[in-house]
Short mmCIF file of C-alpha atoms in Angstrom, two decimals:
data_model
loop_
_atom_site.label_atom_id
_atom_site.label_comp_id
_atom_site.label_asym_id
_atom_site.label_seq_id
_atom_site.Cartn_x
_atom_site.Cartn_y
_atom_site.Cartn_z
CA MET W 1 -93.60 102.44 -60.94
CA SER W 2 -93.48 101.20 -64.57
CA SER W 3 -92.79 97.79 -63.22
CA VAL W 4 -95.75 97.57 -60.92
CA LEU W 5 -98.10 98.92 -63.73
CA ALA W 6 -96.66 96.12 -66.09
CA ARG W 7 -97.47 93.66 -63.38
CA LEU W 8 -100.89 94.99 -62.85
CA ALA W 9 -101.57 95.10 -66.59
CA ARG W 10 -101.65 91.25 -66.83
CA HIS W 11 -104.84 91.48 -64.19
CA LEU W 12 -106.61 93.95 -66.37
CA TRP W 13 -109.36 91.56 -67.26
CA PRO W 14 -110.19 90.04 -63.91
CA LEU W 15 -110.00 93.70 -62.50
CA ALA W 16 -112.50 94.70 -65.19
CA VAL W 17 -114.77 91.98 -64.16
CA ALA W 18 -114.30 92.81 -60.52
CA ASN W 19 -115.20 96.17 -61.19
CA LEU W 20 -118.50 95.40 -62.74
CA LEU W 21 -119.41 92.75 -60.20
CA ALA W 22 -118.43 95.22 -57.41
CA ASN W 23 -120.89 97.82 -58.87
CA ILE W 24 -123.80 95.36 -59.26
CA GLY W 25 -123.25 93.97 -55.60
CA ILE W 26 -123.24 97.60 -54.18
CA VAL W 27 -126.50 98.12 -55.61
CA VAL W 28 -127.87 95.00 -53.69
CA THR W 29 -126.24 96.10 -50.38
CA GLY W 30 -128.01 99.52 -51.08
CA ALA W 31 -131.20 97.76 -51.31
CA ALA W 32 -130.66 96.03 -48.21
CA VAL W 33 -129.92 99.35 -46.45
CA ARG W 34 -133.34 100.40 -47.50
CA LEU W 35 -135.20 97.27 -47.12
CA THR W 36 -134.04 96.81 -43.47
CA GLY W 37 -135.05 100.51 -42.74
CA SER W 38 -131.47 101.41 -42.01
CA GLY W 39 -131.13 104.37 -44.60
CA LEU W 40 -130.88 106.95 -41.50
CA GLY W 41 -128.92 104.60 -39.55
CA CYS W 42 -126.12 106.92 -39.60
CA PRO W 43 -128.13 110.27 -39.35
CA THR W 44 -125.68 112.54 -41.04
CA TRP W 45 -122.93 112.64 -43.64
CA PRO W 46 -119.82 112.44 -44.05
CA ARG W 47 -119.85 111.60 -40.31
CA CYS W 48 -121.98 108.90 -39.08
CA THR W 49 -123.04 111.05 -36.23
CA GLU W 50 -122.11 114.64 -35.43
CA ALA W 51 -119.46 113.36 -32.98
CA SER W 52 -118.21 110.45 -34.78
CA TYR W 53 -117.31 109.23 -38.24
CA VAL W 54 -117.86 105.64 -37.22
CA ALA W 55 -120.94 103.67 -35.97
CA HIS W 56 -121.44 103.01 -32.31
CA ALA W 57 -123.65 100.69 -30.12
CA GLU W 58 -126.04 103.31 -29.21
CA LEU W 59 -127.23 103.39 -33.13
CA GLY W 60 -127.89 99.63 -32.82
CA VAL W 61 -128.14 97.22 -35.89
CA TYR W 62 -129.46 99.89 -38.43
CA GLY W 63 -126.26 101.97 -37.75
CA ALA W 64 -124.13 99.02 -38.32
CA ILE W 65 -125.81 98.19 -41.32
CA GLU W 66 -125.51 101.69 -42.97
CA PHE W 67 -122.15 102.20 -41.86
CA GLY W 68 -121.12 98.93 -43.30
CA ASN W 69 -122.47 99.95 -46.75
CA ARG W 70 -120.41 103.14 -46.53
CA LEU W 71 -117.21 101.25 -45.91
CA LEU W 72 -118.04 99.16 -49.18
CA THR W 73 -117.48 102.22 -51.00
CA PHE W 74 -113.70 102.11 -50.25
CA LEU W 75 -113.39 98.72 -51.34
CA LEU W 76 -115.32 99.92 -54.62
CA ALA W 77 -112.73 102.62 -54.91
CA ALA W 78 -109.77 100.24 -54.37
CA VAL W 79 -110.96 97.80 -57.15
CA ALA W 80 -111.50 100.94 -59.54
CA VAL W 81 -107.96 102.45 -59.04
CA LEU W 82 -106.48 99.04 -59.44
CA CYS W 83 -108.55 98.65 -62.61
CA PHE W 84 -107.35 102.04 -64.04
CA LEU W 85 -103.63 101.47 -62.94
CA ALA W 86 -103.84 98.05 -64.95
CA ALA W 87 -105.33 99.67 -67.89
CA LEU W 88 -102.51 102.47 -67.72
CA GLY W 89 -99.89 99.65 -67.39
CA ALA W 90 -101.41 97.96 -70.48
CA ARG W 91 -101.12 100.96 -72.61
CA HIS W 92 -104.77 100.56 -73.74
CA ARG W 93 -106.14 104.08 -74.02
CA ARG W 94 -109.58 103.36 -74.51
CA ALA W 95 -109.82 101.09 -71.42
CA THR W 96 -107.84 103.61 -69.43
CA ARG W 97 -110.40 106.22 -70.28
CA LEU W 98 -113.38 103.78 -69.33
CA ALA W 99 -111.79 102.76 -66.07
CA LEU W 100 -111.20 106.29 -65.08
CA VAL W 101 -114.75 107.20 -65.76
CA VAL W 102 -115.70 104.40 -63.42
CA GLY W 103 -113.25 105.52 -60.98
CA LEU W 104 -114.36 109.09 -61.11
CA GLY W 105 -118.12 108.02 -60.66
CA ILE W 106 -117.59 106.27 -57.37
CA PRO W 107 -116.84 109.55 -55.32
CA LEU W 108 -119.50 111.11 -57.26
CA GLN W 109 -121.96 108.35 -56.08
CA ALA W 110 -120.64 108.58 -52.60
CA GLY W 111 -121.56 112.21 -52.63
CA LEU W 112 -125.00 111.74 -53.87
CA GLY W 113 -125.48 109.26 -51.27
CA GLY W 114 -124.49 111.56 -48.52
CA ILE W 115 -127.01 114.10 -50.02
CA THR W 116 -129.71 111.46 -49.69
CA VAL W 117 -128.88 111.12 -46.15
CA LEU W 118 -128.69 114.96 -45.58
CA THR W 119 -132.27 115.25 -47.40
CA ASP W 120 -133.83 112.54 -45.12
CA LEU W 121 -134.11 110.00 -47.75
CA ASN W 122 -135.64 112.52 -50.26
CA PRO W 123 -137.31 109.71 -52.83
CA TRP W 124 -136.21 111.63 -55.98
CA VAL W 125 -132.82 112.09 -54.50
CA VAL W 126 -132.49 108.44 -53.85
CA ALA W 127 -133.71 107.77 -57.50
CA GLY W 128 -130.85 109.80 -58.46
CA HIS W 129 -128.63 107.65 -56.45
CA PHE W 130 -129.91 104.38 -57.92
CA LEU W 131 -129.89 105.78 -61.63
CA LEU W 132 -126.08 106.74 -61.15
CA SER W 133 -125.33 103.21 -60.26
CA MET W 134 -127.05 101.97 -63.32
CA ALA W 135 -124.73 104.44 -65.35
CA ILE W 136 -121.54 103.16 -63.78
CA VAL W 137 -122.71 99.57 -64.27
CA MET W 138 -122.86 100.49 -68.08
CA VAL W 139 -119.57 101.87 -67.97
CA CYS W 140 -117.91 98.91 -66.55
CA VAL W 141 -119.74 96.80 -69.19
CA ALA W 142 -118.15 99.10 -71.65
CA LEU W 143 -114.94 98.32 -70.42
CA VAL W 144 -115.56 94.59 -70.39
CA ASP W 145 -116.56 94.70 -73.82
CA GLU W 146 -113.50 96.49 -75.02
CA LEU W 147 -111.39 94.11 -73.48
CA ARG W 148 -112.84 90.79 -74.22
CA SER W 149 -115.68 90.86 -77.18
CA PRO W 150 -115.75 89.04 -80.31
CA ASP W 151 -114.45 90.82 -83.49
CA ARG W 152 -117.45 92.60 -85.31
CA GLY W 153 -118.33 95.31 -87.64
CA LEU W 154 -120.90 98.11 -87.53
CA ALA W 155 -124.17 96.34 -87.69
CA PRO W 156 -126.89 97.59 -90.36
CA ARG W 157 -128.95 100.77 -89.74
CA LEU W 158 -132.43 98.76 -88.57
CA PRO W 159 -130.72 96.51 -85.82
CA ARG W 160 -128.78 99.75 -84.52
CA ALA W 161 -131.86 101.67 -84.38
CA LEU W 162 -133.62 98.93 -82.50
CA ALA W 163 -130.66 98.27 -80.19
CA TRP W 164 -130.22 101.86 -79.34
CA GLY W 165 -133.94 102.54 -79.17
CA THR W 166 -134.22 99.48 -76.65
CA LEU W 167 -131.30 101.23 -74.56
CA GLY W 168 -133.13 104.35 -74.55
CA TRP W 169 -136.56 102.95 -73.42
CA GLY W 170 -134.84 100.70 -71.18
CA TRP W 171 -133.75 103.63 -69.21
CA LEU W 172 -137.32 104.93 -68.81
CA VAL W 173 -138.16 101.61 -67.62
CA LEU W 174 -135.21 102.22 -64.88
CA TYR W 175 -136.47 105.51 -64.02
CA LEU W 176 -140.15 104.41 -63.57
CA GLY W 177 -138.88 101.66 -61.48
CA THR W 178 -137.35 104.24 -58.98
CA VAL W 179 -140.58 106.21 -59.07
CA VAL W 180 -142.52 103.06 -58.03
CA THR W 181 -140.23 102.56 -55.49
CA GLY W 182 -140.59 106.33 -54.07
CA ALA W 183 -144.32 105.55 -54.11
CA GLY W 184 -143.90 102.40 -52.06
CA PRO W 185 -143.55 101.23 -48.51
CA HIS W 186 -139.76 100.62 -48.43
CA ALA W 187 -138.69 104.17 -47.82
CA GLY W 188 -135.40 103.13 -45.89
CA ASP W 189 -136.63 104.87 -42.76
CA ALA W 190 -140.02 104.80 -40.89
CA ASP W 191 -140.02 108.60 -41.04
CA ALA W 192 -138.84 109.27 -44.68
CA ARG W 193 -141.55 110.86 -46.90
CA ARG W 194 -142.72 109.25 -50.16
CA ASN W 195 -143.21 110.95 -53.45
CA GLY W 196 -146.95 111.26 -52.98
CA LEU W 197 -147.94 109.23 -56.11
CA ASP W 198 -150.32 106.32 -56.01
CA PRO W 199 -148.46 103.24 -55.95
CA ALA W 200 -150.99 101.19 -57.78
CA THR W 201 -151.13 103.70 -60.75
CA VAL W 202 -147.34 104.09 -61.12
CA SER W 203 -146.99 100.36 -60.89
CA GLN W 204 -149.27 99.95 -63.73
CA VAL W 205 -147.49 102.62 -65.86
CA HIS W 206 -144.19 100.82 -65.11
CA ALA W 207 -145.66 97.44 -66.14
CA VAL W 208 -146.76 98.86 -69.44
CA SER W 209 -143.18 100.44 -70.01
CA VAL W 210 -141.76 96.80 -69.49
CA TYR W 211 -144.40 95.48 -72.16
CA VAL W 212 -142.96 97.91 -74.45
CA LEU W 213 -139.32 97.06 -73.66
CA VAL W 214 -139.92 93.36 -74.02
CA ALA W 215 -141.54 94.04 -77.42
CA LEU W 216 -138.36 96.12 -78.56
CA THR W 217 -136.19 93.39 -77.45
CA VAL W 218 -138.16 90.60 -79.20
CA ALA W 219 -138.24 92.84 -82.56
CA LEU W 220 -134.27 93.27 -82.17
CA LEU W 221 -133.83 89.55 -81.67
CA VAL W 222 -135.89 88.71 -84.73
CA VAL W 223 -133.94 91.09 -86.79
CA ALA W 224 -130.50 90.04 -85.57
CA VAL W 225 -131.40 86.31 -86.11
CA ARG W 226 -132.71 86.91 -89.60
CA GLY W 227 -129.76 89.10 -90.37
CA GLY W 228 -127.34 86.57 -89.26
CA HIS W 229 -126.08 88.67 -86.43
CA GLY W 230 -124.83 86.01 -84.04
CA TRP W 231 -123.36 87.84 -81.44
CA LEU W 232 -126.08 90.41 -81.21
CA ALA W 233 -128.83 87.62 -81.19
CA ARG W 234 -127.11 85.79 -78.13
CA VAL W 235 -126.71 89.07 -76.04
CA THR W 236 -130.20 90.14 -77.12
CA GLY W 237 -131.65 86.67 -76.10
CA LEU W 238 -130.05 86.95 -72.75
CA VAL W 239 -131.20 90.27 -71.91
CA LEU W 240 -134.82 89.05 -73.10
CA VAL W 241 -134.70 86.39 -70.38
CA ILE W 242 -133.60 89.10 -67.84
CA GLU W 243 -136.51 91.17 -68.93
CA LEU W 244 -139.24 88.21 -68.63
CA ALA W 245 -137.77 87.15 -65.33
CA GLN W 246 -137.96 90.85 -64.15
CA GLY W 247 -141.46 91.15 -65.20
CA VAL W 248 -142.57 88.05 -63.54
CA LEU W 249 -140.58 88.93 -60.16
CA GLY W 250 -142.16 92.39 -60.33
CA TRP W 251 -145.68 91.15 -60.66
CA VAL W 252 -145.24 88.45 -57.87
CA GLN W 253 -143.69 91.06 -55.29
CA TYR W 254 -146.52 93.37 -56.18
CA TRP W 255 -149.17 90.69 -55.24
CA LEU W 256 -147.45 89.32 -52.23
CA ASP W 257 -147.22 93.18 -50.98
CA LEU W 258 -143.38 93.73 -51.62
CA PRO W 259 -141.76 91.19 -49.62
CA VAL W 260 -138.09 92.31 -48.83
CA GLY W 261 -136.52 89.30 -50.34
CA LEU W 262 -138.13 89.67 -53.77
CA VAL W 263 -137.71 93.37 -53.78
CA ALA W 264 -133.90 92.77 -53.25
CA LEU W 265 -133.80 90.19 -56.06
CA HIS W 266 -135.69 92.76 -58.26
CA MET W 267 -132.92 95.28 -57.61
CA LEU W 268 -130.33 92.86 -58.56
CA GLY W 269 -132.36 92.15 -61.79
CA ALA W 270 -132.28 95.81 -62.51
CA ALA W 271 -128.50 96.15 -62.21
CA LEU W 272 -128.25 92.81 -64.39
CA LEU W 273 -130.84 94.67 -66.90
CA ALA W 274 -128.74 97.83 -66.90
CA ALA W 275 -125.83 95.74 -67.91
CA GLY W 276 -127.74 93.86 -70.67
CA LEU W 277 -128.90 96.91 -72.13
CA ALA W 278 -125.48 98.45 -72.45
CA ARG W 279 -124.27 95.17 -73.72
CA ILE W 280 -127.00 95.21 -76.55
CA ALA W 281 -125.97 98.89 -77.55
CA LEU W 282 -122.41 97.96 -77.84
CA ALA W 283 -123.03 94.81 -79.95
CA VAL W 284 -124.26 96.92 -82.81
CA LEU W 285 -120.80 99.00 -82.77
CA PRO W 286 -117.57 97.70 -84.47
CA HIS W 287 -114.97 95.90 -82.25
CA ARG W 288 -111.38 94.90 -82.97
CA ALA W 289 -109.65 93.24 -80.19
CA ASP W 290 -106.18 93.64 -81.80
CA ARG W 291 -106.43 97.39 -81.94
CA GLU W 292 -106.09 100.09 -79.36
CA ALA W 293 -108.52 103.04 -79.56
CA ARG W 294 -106.43 105.72 -80.66
CA ALA W 295 -106.79 107.94 -83.92
CA GLY W 296 -104.38 105.88 -86.15
CA GLY W 297 -105.93 102.57 -85.25
CA GLU W 298 -102.39 101.16 -84.92
CA SER W 299 -102.01 97.41 -84.15
CA GLN W 300 -101.84 97.00 -80.29
CA PRO W 301 -99.40 94.18 -79.18
CA HIS W 302 -100.04 95.23 -75.46
CA ALA W 303 -103.88 95.05 -76.01
CA ALA W 304 -105.30 93.29 -72.63
CA THR W 305 -106.64 90.12 -74.28
CA ARG W 306 -103.26 89.60 -75.83
CA LEU W 307 -101.24 89.77 -72.76
CA PRO W 308 -99.32 86.35 -72.04
#
């Protein structure tokens, strides 16, 4: 077993990246389920129907799409398990804990996905399902940051406050996005109910929240540049680009009456935004690539970035 773990340890970095990409990818495939009206293609859970765990011809293309998305959860779980075992083999305790959190989040996410089906795609439950995905993506980013990121010290108080304020406000933006979705036409099934809020009003509230997020990000970028925090400035600049692209895409899809292709791109952008917000928050915290995260802070010759 130890030899298997040692071999896996050499692949910890690509597995961590695969973990992140897979969790972003399933956000997009989940959007495809909803946007094609396939949310109840399998009308129950954990079975697809009362009589079968798998989709069959009578369910048509909607059943195939929904069941296919369920199958992707097993791929996600396999990547998470391999990543955890690789971290264990690398004897990197913080990476192991982060990989474990991601791994535990996947069955939790599957269970919450089942609840969305059992509640006939209740929009508030669907929102929780999406936000949990965003949280898992952020933990995946923390794992990537732990394994391969520039050495840095603790940032001064002002950029730290702005970074964590940006993260907190970003969560509000993501949540309001789910409220807009719950009021809109893409319910995932023709008979699924909406949250009853006026789509135009909640879209305006969401837009204002995005403006505030952009302002916070610009303020952080200015502080980072003026303070000579190069890594924080680069990360913040990239996130600002994502935010601006998301804002433009959001307005375009609104005025074009929410075409499914643009909505899917907007969902991808939301996952990238979540990843970027996590990266910003981490960029103001200290990081040492040659140290394992244990109490004594001893030198770690087996850290993932130092494997031959």
